Amino acid sequence: MNKDIERKLVAILEILNNYTEPVGANTISKKLVEKGIELSERAVRYHLKIMDERGLTKVAGKKGRIITEKGREEIKKALVADKLGFIISKILNLAYQVNLDKDGKGNVILNLSIINKKDLKKSLQIIKEILKKGYGISEKIIIFDKEEEEIAPGIIVPEKKVIVGTVCSVTIHGILLKRGIPLDAKFGGVLEVKNHEPVRFLEAINYNGSTLDPLEVFIKSRMTSILSVVKNGEGKVLATFRELPNMARDDTEKVIEEIRDLGIKAKIYLGKPNQELFGIPVTQGSTGLVIIGGLNPLAGVIESNIEAENEAMSILYKYEDLVPIKDVIN
């Protein structure tokens, strides 16, 4: 099939995937414009007919179409080349929307984890211990436990499960950006820790060439040992690597100190100008910045053989509406 048509079909599927109810051609046409695609309602209906025939969508009465399971699978497989660089784009777009102010109010980015209700208490205990040691971004979390509640477009609390939200490390990227500090997000990796101190990166996946979040990949591959780090001070944790201009180093240091008062206790390591950081060389004129990954608490849940489905950089949420985890579980 023509590649241009294929792109349009995938774009329509992505739109349908964001809705829980049937969607009509008029709405789809308007949403396509936001993706840079102009299709009339008539043209949308033509594409929908093709998708119906392929089993990617199905008619839901006069209200419109809904996506099928086959359609969701198609989104995952479609046009990998077009998705290269998707993660870095997602980082930049979400970081731009972070507006946490000095009073601790405003949007932050959350990672989400879907957990069985029966495992919630044990999971929270694990998350609490990891956050207490600074291997997460903030000790404030949110729990969505109302079944079938749509907490964001396309994100619904499944039956007999809960969704736990923890602060994502890209939030810090956004805070620095808002303070006028330009950052270049390089990669997500696995950082070796010995005697409670980070030593070197063992694995890394560059954001620019990835269609998946690197830290999610490392979690699924069971490449972390965050529980060992928390208990014994040795093991492997998730971390992200960025570069900033040398001229912005002092300002960055000040901002990092300021956000500590907001309850952002993450382990953050600021390198020296033009010098490598944990074995990673930096571009001349730059300083390395390593931020402990916000997915570490969720990695700990997986390490404990608790079934969980994690999604990094999932939604924006008001920081003031999050709750200290110590108030949720003793």
mmCIF file with all atom_site columns, N, CA, C and O in Angstrom, residues 2 47 52 70 93 100 110 120 198 238 285:
data_model
loop_
_atom_site.group_PDB
_atom_site.id
_atom_site.type_symbol
_atom_site.label_atom_id
_atom_site.label_alt_id
_atom_site.label_comp_id
_atom_site.label_asym_id
_atom_site.label_entity_id
_atom_site.label_seq_id
_atom_site.pdbx_PDB_ins_code
_atom_site.Cartn_x
_atom_site.Cartn_y
_atom_site.Cartn_z
_atom_site.occupancy
_atom_site.B_iso_or_equiv
_atom_site.pdbx_formal_charge
_atom_site.auth_seq_id
_atom_site.auth_comp_id
_atom_site.auth_asym_id
_atom_site.auth_atom_id
_atom_site.pdbx_PDB_model_num
ATOM 1  N N  . ASN A 1 2   ? 0.400   2.302  -0.663 1.00 0.00 ? 2   ASN A N  1
ATOM 2  C CA . ASN A 1 2   ? 1.101   3.577  -0.705 1.00 0.00 ? 2   ASN A CA 1
ATOM 3  C C  . ASN A 1 2   ? 1.490   4.025  0.705  1.00 0.00 ? 2   ASN A C  1
ATOM 4  O O  . ASN A 1 2   ? 0.677   4.003  1.625  1.00 0.00 ? 2   ASN A O  1
ATOM 5  N N  . HIS A 1 47  ? -10.831 6.272  4.087  1.00 0.00 ? 47  HIS A N  1
ATOM 6  C CA . HIS A 1 47  ? -9.761  5.577  4.807  1.00 0.00 ? 47  HIS A CA 1
ATOM 7  C C  . HIS A 1 47  ? -10.327 4.627  5.861  1.00 0.00 ? 47  HIS A C  1
ATOM 8  O O  . HIS A 1 47  ? -9.801  3.532  6.079  1.00 0.00 ? 47  HIS A O  1
ATOM 9  N N  . ASP A 1 52  ? -11.781 -0.775 8.047  1.00 0.00 ? 52  ASP A N  1
ATOM 10 C CA . ASP A 1 52  ? -12.821 -1.752 8.409  1.00 0.00 ? 52  ASP A CA 1
ATOM 11 C C  . ASP A 1 52  ? -12.551 -3.085 7.715  1.00 0.00 ? 52  ASP A C  1
ATOM 12 O O  . ASP A 1 52  ? -12.652 -4.162 8.325  1.00 0.00 ? 52  ASP A O  1
ATOM 13 N N  . LYS A 1 70  ? -6.732  -5.611 16.858 1.00 0.00 ? 70  LYS A N  1
ATOM 14 C CA . LYS A 1 70  ? -5.820  -5.712 15.720 1.00 0.00 ? 70  LYS A CA 1
ATOM 15 C C  . LYS A 1 70  ? -5.299  -4.325 15.336 1.00 0.00 ? 70  LYS A C  1
ATOM 16 O O  . LYS A 1 70  ? -4.134  -4.163 14.950 1.00 0.00 ? 70  LYS A O  1
ATOM 17 N N  . ASN A 1 93  ? 8.730   17.838 24.382 1.00 0.00 ? 93  ASN A N  1
ATOM 18 C CA . ASN A 1 93  ? 7.367   18.375 24.450 1.00 0.00 ? 93  ASN A CA 1
ATOM 19 C C  . ASN A 1 93  ? 6.815   18.367 25.871 1.00 0.00 ? 93  ASN A C  1
ATOM 20 O O  . ASN A 1 93  ? 6.177   19.333 26.310 1.00 0.00 ? 93  ASN A O  1
ATOM 21 N N  . LEU A 1 100 ? 6.166   23.817 37.238 1.00 0.00 ? 100 LEU A N  1
ATOM 22 C CA . LEU A 1 100 ? 6.240   23.803 38.700 1.00 0.00 ? 100 LEU A CA 1
ATOM 23 C C  . LEU A 1 100 ? 6.935   25.067 39.187 1.00 0.00 ? 100 LEU A C  1
ATOM 24 O O  . LEU A 1 100 ? 8.060   25.360 38.785 1.00 0.00 ? 100 LEU A O  1
ATOM 25 N N  . LEU A 1 110 ? 4.303   12.474 35.246 1.00 0.00 ? 110 LEU A N  1
ATOM 26 C CA . LEU A 1 110 ? 4.210   11.238 36.024 1.00 0.00 ? 110 LEU A CA 1
ATOM 27 C C  . LEU A 1 110 ? 4.525   10.009 35.176 1.00 0.00 ? 110 LEU A C  1
ATOM 28 O O  . LEU A 1 110 ? 4.142   9.933  34.009 1.00 0.00 ? 110 LEU A O  1
ATOM 29 N N  . LEU A 1 120 ? -0.989  -4.024 46.010 1.00 0.00 ? 120 LEU A N  1
ATOM 30 C CA . LEU A 1 120 ? -0.751  -2.594 46.219 1.00 0.00 ? 120 LEU A CA 1
ATOM 31 C C  . LEU A 1 120 ? 0.056   -2.304 47.481 1.00 0.00 ? 120 LEU A C  1
ATOM 32 O O  . LEU A 1 120 ? 1.037   -1.552 47.443 1.00 0.00 ? 120 LEU A O  1
ATOM 33 N N  . PRO A 1 198 ? 27.704  6.093  42.896 1.00 0.00 ? 198 PRO A N  1
ATOM 34 C CA . PRO A 1 198 ? 27.709  5.691  41.486 1.00 0.00 ? 198 PRO A CA 1
ATOM 35 C C  . PRO A 1 198 ? 29.134  5.610  40.951 1.00 0.00 ? 198 PRO A C  1
ATOM 36 O O  . PRO A 1 198 ? 29.986  6.435  41.308 1.00 0.00 ? 198 PRO A O  1
ATOM 37 N N  . LEU A 1 238 ? 18.740  2.758  37.462 1.00 0.00 ? 238 LEU A N  1
ATOM 38 C CA . LEU A 1 238 ? 18.436  3.480  36.228 1.00 0.00 ? 238 LEU A CA 1
ATOM 39 C C  . LEU A 1 238 ? 18.802  4.949  36.387 1.00 0.00 ? 238 LEU A C  1
ATOM 40 O O  . LEU A 1 238 ? 18.604  5.540  37.449 1.00 0.00 ? 238 LEU A O  1
ATOM 41 N N  . GLY A 1 285 ? 32.936  22.160 25.838 1.00 0.00 ? 285 GLY A N  1
ATOM 42 C CA . GLY A 1 285 ? 32.116  23.319 26.179 1.00 0.00 ? 285 GLY A CA 1
ATOM 43 C C  . GLY A 1 285 ? 30.879  22.957 26.979 1.00 0.00 ? 285 GLY A C  1
ATOM 44 O O  . GLY A 1 285 ? 30.052  23.820 27.269 1.00 0.00 ? 285 GLY A O  1
#
